């Protein structure tokens, strides 16, 4: 339900809502007092109203992005819901308001309905239908209608509607401000943003303009990467690793201590204590026996972290104040003390 | 070599650095952590080399590469979840098949053979991940987008918009994985 989505965003905006409401109220009274043919003051107030709305609405946009996972689904639903509301309520309001095609999406809030409803009721009792719809949809219809009147009154010389759908989509002059076209435009904007991202990722695509060619390039690139993975896995299968693969233990030790979050998330089954226990021996032995330092030299250019793993023991002492690990080949003999020490670190 | 070992390490505040990289997400996805990649992949690699016989290693290593990629990636991305789901399904299928094979071997030859074979196939189809029909919501490019969907794991259930985002994340992770594997190959073959 879009209503629920709105609800979550309610609180940070309270002050802005009130500001909006105030201006809306004043604007509306102006409308009432003035005539419906009077364009001047309402136009200007409409403009400033739109200014305020813009600021308010940008805040909304940020929050809209925070609720990202919902994507554009619920938002588009809301857009579609609006026309009905508009039609029912605006007709009752005043006659020369152009109808729903001119509507502008407004900030959706739950609060402030009361004021809007009150104003509506003042205007006439045909509002009951509108107000009931208001309550049903729990949106700030009052402000929205005010905004609608404002902006439909002004001859929209700037042609601007501040559409608000948790994300800004600004209608250019002469563009339809229909619900569907709004959603369309939003979607297109998202797609173009993402294509730009992809363009940066895929090498050699900076010059390409046009979605079709770009998409082909992306597909080619992904395919080539996958082929590379296949090829490299074949190579890795044939090449026999001569390291004692206690490097893996070193790595796992690193992982254990500094990225518990990831592991906890995946519920990894890596036993930390056993690795810790073998840590010291693990480091020393392969380095002594397998003559690792040379290949790790090569490694250093390509994979940074393993080279740093090579120097873990020295760093370890710096990092931890606990036990002392003697960095000499004889440490394997002290395994018991080292184990206890490192176990202490773990806890 | 001894000098290399005792040389002062490069300034490397490990815990902080990794936290920073993992916390650095934009509204797009964060770059994959290379440590996690290396960790998972190396662990799988060592396991493979010790256990699997040679003829089927390539496939296994490739699968291990994708699995480690999926694990290292942020679980927010849909493709990583889809990949892990695939792995789980495959494992379930394989275990089921192993069980049925055992039953088949132990039981009488002809009728249980047919039964087990059909049940194996049935089991496969039933355990197979539910094929989601592609949502016909695209107004973008339908033809090529399907090709992209097939490439990206889990791409069949996505809209075009989210497909692009997943592609970006997938490309980043894939590139990191390729770099890792290339480095390993160089390492191993450089000895």
PDB file of C-alpha atoms in Angstrom, chain A residues 79-218:
ATOM      1  CA  UNK A  79       0.626   8.341  -9.330  1.00  0.00           C
ATOM      2  CA  UNK A  80      -2.137   6.402 -10.825  1.00  0.00           C
ATOM      3  CA  UNK A  81      -4.290   6.877  -7.854  1.00  0.00           C
ATOM      4  CA  UNK A  82      -4.213  10.559  -8.049  1.00  0.00           C
ATOM      5  CA  UNK A  83      -6.307  11.444 -11.031  1.00  0.00           C
ATOM      6  CA  UNK A  84      -9.452  10.169  -9.471  1.00  0.00           C
ATOM      7  CA  UNK A  85      -8.908  12.206  -6.397  1.00  0.00           C
ATOM      8  CA  UNK A  86      -8.139  15.230  -8.337  1.00  0.00           C
ATOM      9  CA  UNK A  87     -11.133  15.036 -10.478  1.00  0.00           C
ATOM     10  CA  UNK A  88     -13.513  14.597  -7.667  1.00  0.00           C
ATOM     11  CA  UNK A  89     -12.125  17.313  -5.515  1.00  0.00           C
ATOM     12  CA  UNK A  90     -11.123  19.951  -7.931  1.00  0.00           C
ATOM     13  CA  UNK A  91     -14.395  20.045  -9.702  1.00  0.00           C
ATOM     14  CA  UNK A  92     -16.046  20.950  -6.537  1.00  0.00           C
ATOM     15  CA  UNK A  93     -13.610  23.648  -5.844  1.00  0.00           C
ATOM     16  CA  UNK A  94     -13.761  26.072  -8.618  1.00  0.00           C
ATOM     17  CA  UNK A  95     -14.827  26.045 -12.127  1.00  0.00           C
ATOM     18  CA  UNK A  96     -11.998  27.404 -14.087  1.00  0.00           C
ATOM     19  CA  UNK A  97      -9.422  25.135 -12.774  1.00  0.00           C
ATOM     20  CA  UNK A  98      -8.226  23.072 -15.576  1.00  0.00           C
ATOM     21  CA  UNK A  99      -8.697  19.511 -14.898  1.00  0.00           C
ATOM     22  CA  UNK A 100      -6.557  16.627 -14.083  1.00  0.00           C
ATOM     23  CA  UNK A 101      -4.200  16.865 -16.951  1.00  0.00           C
ATOM     24  CA  UNK A 102      -2.832  19.908 -15.404  1.00  0.00           C
ATOM     25  CA  UNK A 103      -2.263  18.358 -12.061  1.00  0.00           C
ATOM     26  CA  UNK A 104       0.942  18.559 -10.270  1.00  0.00           C
ATOM     27  CA  UNK A 105       2.116  15.940  -7.949  1.00  0.00           C
ATOM     28  CA  UNK A 106       2.485  17.258  -4.519  1.00  0.00           C
ATOM     29  CA  UNK A 107       4.223  16.157  -1.467  1.00  0.00           C
ATOM     30  CA  UNK A 108       2.448  13.324   0.070  1.00  0.00           C
ATOM     31  CA  UNK A 109       2.010  13.639   3.735  1.00  0.00           C
ATOM     32  CA  UNK A 110      -0.383  12.245   6.163  1.00  0.00           C
ATOM     33  CA  UNK A 111      -0.453  15.179   8.426  1.00  0.00           C
ATOM     34  CA  UNK A 112      -2.061  18.371   7.539  1.00  0.00           C
ATOM     35  CA  UNK A 113      -5.072  16.721   6.128  1.00  0.00           C
ATOM     36  CA  UNK A 114      -7.093  18.384   8.782  1.00  0.00           C
ATOM     37  CA  UNK A 115      -6.296  21.839   7.632  1.00  0.00           C
ATOM     38  CA  UNK A 116      -6.954  20.972   4.093  1.00  0.00           C
ATOM     39  CA  UNK A 117     -10.184  19.334   4.964  1.00  0.00           C
ATOM     40  CA  UNK A 118     -11.269  22.264   7.024  1.00  0.00           C
ATOM     41  CA  UNK A 119     -10.588  24.615   4.200  1.00  0.00           C
ATOM     42  CA  UNK A 120     -12.428  22.415   1.859  1.00  0.00           C
ATOM     43  CA  UNK A 121     -15.388  22.315   4.063  1.00  0.00           C
ATOM     44  CA  UNK A 122     -15.432  26.008   4.245  1.00  0.00           C
ATOM     45  CA  UNK A 123     -15.626  26.218   0.555  1.00  0.00           C
ATOM     46  CA  UNK A 124     -18.612  24.085   0.208  1.00  0.00           C
ATOM     47  CA  UNK A 125     -20.203  20.942   1.196  1.00  0.00           C
ATOM     48  CA  UNK A 126     -19.504  19.186  -1.951  1.00  0.00           C
ATOM     49  CA  UNK A 127     -16.249  18.424  -0.347  1.00  0.00           C
ATOM     50  CA  UNK A 128     -17.528  15.520   1.572  1.00  0.00           C
ATOM     51  CA  UNK A 129     -16.746  13.213  -1.175  1.00  0.00           C
ATOM     52  CA  UNK A 130     -13.341  14.676  -1.572  1.00  0.00           C
ATOM     53  CA  UNK A 131     -12.621  14.692   2.101  1.00  0.00           C
ATOM     54  CA  UNK A 132     -13.675  11.155   2.532  1.00  0.00           C
ATOM     55  CA  UNK A 133     -11.366  10.260  -0.226  1.00  0.00           C
ATOM     56  CA  UNK A 134      -8.733  12.264   1.506  1.00  0.00           C
ATOM     57  CA  UNK A 135      -9.100  10.355   4.633  1.00  0.00           C
ATOM     58  CA  UNK A 136      -9.206   7.181   2.788  1.00  0.00           C
ATOM     59  CA  UNK A 137      -5.995   7.793   1.041  1.00  0.00           C
ATOM     60  CA  UNK A 138      -4.540   9.681   3.915  1.00  0.00           C
ATOM     61  CA  UNK A 139      -2.706  12.152   1.836  1.00  0.00           C
ATOM     62  CA  UNK A 140      -2.422  15.774   2.328  1.00  0.00           C
ATOM     63  CA  UNK A 141      -5.031  16.643  -0.140  1.00  0.00           C
ATOM     64  CA  UNK A 142      -5.551  20.113   1.082  1.00  0.00           C
ATOM     65  CA  UNK A 143      -2.135  21.249   0.237  1.00  0.00           C
ATOM     66  CA  UNK A 144      -2.196  19.423  -2.951  1.00  0.00           C
ATOM     67  CA  UNK A 145      -5.328  21.081  -4.093  1.00  0.00           C
ATOM     68  CA  UNK A 146      -4.038  24.404  -3.100  1.00  0.00           C
ATOM     69  CA  UNK A 147      -0.981  23.832  -5.074  1.00  0.00           C
ATOM     70  CA  UNK A 148      -3.016  22.643  -7.958  1.00  0.00           C
ATOM     71  CA  UNK A 149      -5.067  25.743  -7.998  1.00  0.00           C
ATOM     72  CA  UNK A 150      -2.077  27.942  -7.701  1.00  0.00           C
ATOM     73  CA  UNK A 151      -0.273  26.403 -10.485  1.00  0.00           C
ATOM     74  CA  UNK A 152      -3.136  25.941 -12.761  1.00  0.00           C
ATOM     75  CA  UNK A 153      -4.007  29.543 -12.304  1.00  0.00           C
ATOM     76  CA  UNK A 154      -0.677  30.806 -13.277  1.00  0.00           C
ATOM     77  CA  UNK A 155      -0.250  30.660 -16.950  1.00  0.00           C
ATOM     78  CA  UNK A 156       2.645  28.373 -16.335  1.00  0.00           C
ATOM     79  CA  UNK A 157       4.964  30.532 -18.221  1.00  0.00           C
ATOM     80  CA  UNK A 158       7.831  28.662 -16.875  1.00  0.00           C
ATOM     81  CA  UNK A 159       5.916  25.557 -17.635  1.00  0.00           C
ATOM     82  CA  UNK A 160       7.127  24.055 -14.489  1.00  0.00           C
ATOM     83  CA  UNK A 161       5.317  21.579 -12.437  1.00  0.00           C
ATOM     84  CA  UNK A 162       7.080  20.453  -9.425  1.00  0.00           C
ATOM     85  CA  UNK A 163       6.135  16.909  -9.503  1.00  0.00           C
ATOM     86  CA  UNK A 164       6.743  15.013  -6.450  1.00  0.00           C
ATOM     87  CA  UNK A 165       6.950  11.342  -6.356  1.00  0.00           C
ATOM     88  CA  UNK A 166       9.671  10.872  -3.823  1.00  0.00           C
ATOM     89  CA  UNK A 167      11.921  11.741  -6.673  1.00  0.00           C
ATOM     90  CA  UNK A 168      11.944  14.864  -8.633  1.00  0.00           C
ATOM     91  CA  UNK A 169      10.816  14.776 -12.133  1.00  0.00           C
ATOM     92  CA  UNK A 170      10.594  18.189 -13.530  1.00  0.00           C
ATOM     93  CA  UNK A 171       8.306  18.605 -16.458  1.00  0.00           C
ATOM     94  CA  UNK A 172       9.662  20.707 -19.175  1.00  0.00           C
ATOM     95  CA  UNK A 173       7.597  23.177 -20.982  1.00  0.00           C
ATOM     96  CA  UNK A 174       4.989  21.677 -23.178  1.00  0.00           C
ATOM     97  CA  UNK A 175       5.309  18.233 -21.754  1.00  0.00           C
ATOM     98  CA  UNK A 176       2.333  16.384 -20.534  1.00  0.00           C
ATOM     99  CA  UNK A 177       2.036  16.111 -16.845  1.00  0.00           C
ATOM    100  CA  UNK A 178      -0.055  13.062 -16.886  1.00  0.00           C
ATOM    101  CA  UNK A 179       0.444  10.442 -14.300  1.00  0.00           C
ATOM    102  CA  UNK A 180       1.577   7.891 -16.732  1.00  0.00           C
ATOM    103  CA  UNK A 181       3.931  10.151 -18.514  1.00  0.00           C
ATOM    104  CA  UNK A 182       5.351  11.165 -15.186  1.00  0.00           C
ATOM    105  CA  UNK A 183       6.090   7.629 -14.303  1.00  0.00           C
ATOM    106  CA  UNK A 184       7.465   7.123 -17.740  1.00  0.00           C
ATOM    107  CA  UNK A 185       9.739  10.038 -17.483  1.00  0.00           C
ATOM    108  CA  UNK A 186      10.938   8.955 -14.098  1.00  0.00           C
ATOM    109  CA  UNK A 187      11.676   5.538 -15.378  1.00  0.00           C
ATOM    110  CA  UNK A 188      13.506   6.805 -18.354  1.00  0.00           C
ATOM    111  CA  UNK A 189      15.593   9.001 -16.183  1.00  0.00           C
ATOM    112  CA  UNK A 190      16.516   6.084 -14.005  1.00  0.00           C
ATOM    113  CA  UNK A 191      17.405   3.997 -16.971  1.00  0.00           C
ATOM    114  CA  UNK A 192      19.614   6.675 -18.418  1.00  0.00           C
ATOM    115  CA  UNK A 193      21.356   7.131 -15.093  1.00  0.00           C
ATOM    116  CA  UNK A 194      22.123   3.488 -14.912  1.00  0.00           C
ATOM    117  CA  UNK A 195      23.297   3.370 -18.451  1.00  0.00           C
ATOM    118  CA  UNK A 196      25.709   6.102 -17.597  1.00  0.00           C
ATOM    119  CA  UNK A 197      27.004   4.077 -14.692  1.00  0.00           C
ATOM    120  CA  UNK A 198      27.476   1.108 -16.906  1.00  0.00           C
ATOM    121  CA  UNK A 199      29.198   3.227 -19.454  1.00  0.00           C
ATOM    122  CA  UNK A 200      31.801   4.091 -16.895  1.00  0.00           C
ATOM    123  CA  UNK A 201      32.255   0.505 -15.954  1.00  0.00           C
ATOM    124  CA  UNK A 202      32.673  -0.963 -19.365  1.00  0.00           C
ATOM    125  CA  UNK A 203      35.980   0.056 -20.823  1.00  0.00           C
ATOM    126  CA  UNK A 204      36.005   1.819 -24.104  1.00  0.00           C
ATOM    127  CA  UNK A 205      32.448   2.919 -24.048  1.00  0.00           C
ATOM    128  CA  UNK A 206      32.814   6.549 -23.362  1.00  0.00           C
ATOM    129  CA  UNK A 207      32.209   7.560 -26.906  1.00  0.00           C
ATOM    130  CA  UNK A 208      29.166   5.506 -27.531  1.00  0.00           C
ATOM    131  CA  UNK A 209      25.899   7.286 -27.338  1.00  0.00           C
ATOM    132  CA  UNK A 210      22.710   5.437 -27.751  1.00  0.00           C
ATOM    133  CA  UNK A 211      21.215   2.777 -25.650  1.00  0.00           C
ATOM    134  CA  UNK A 212      21.155   0.036 -28.216  1.00  0.00           C
ATOM    135  CA  UNK A 213      24.827   0.007 -29.029  1.00  0.00           C
ATOM    136  CA  UNK A 214      25.648   0.479 -25.401  1.00  0.00           C
ATOM    137  CA  UNK A 215      23.620  -2.528 -24.457  1.00  0.00           C
ATOM    138  CA  UNK A 216      25.411  -4.610 -27.032  1.00  0.00           C
ATOM    139  CA  UNK A 217      28.701  -3.532 -25.648  1.00  0.00           C
ATOM    140  CA  UNK A 218      27.646  -4.400 -22.148  1.00  0.00           C
TER     141      UNK A 218
END
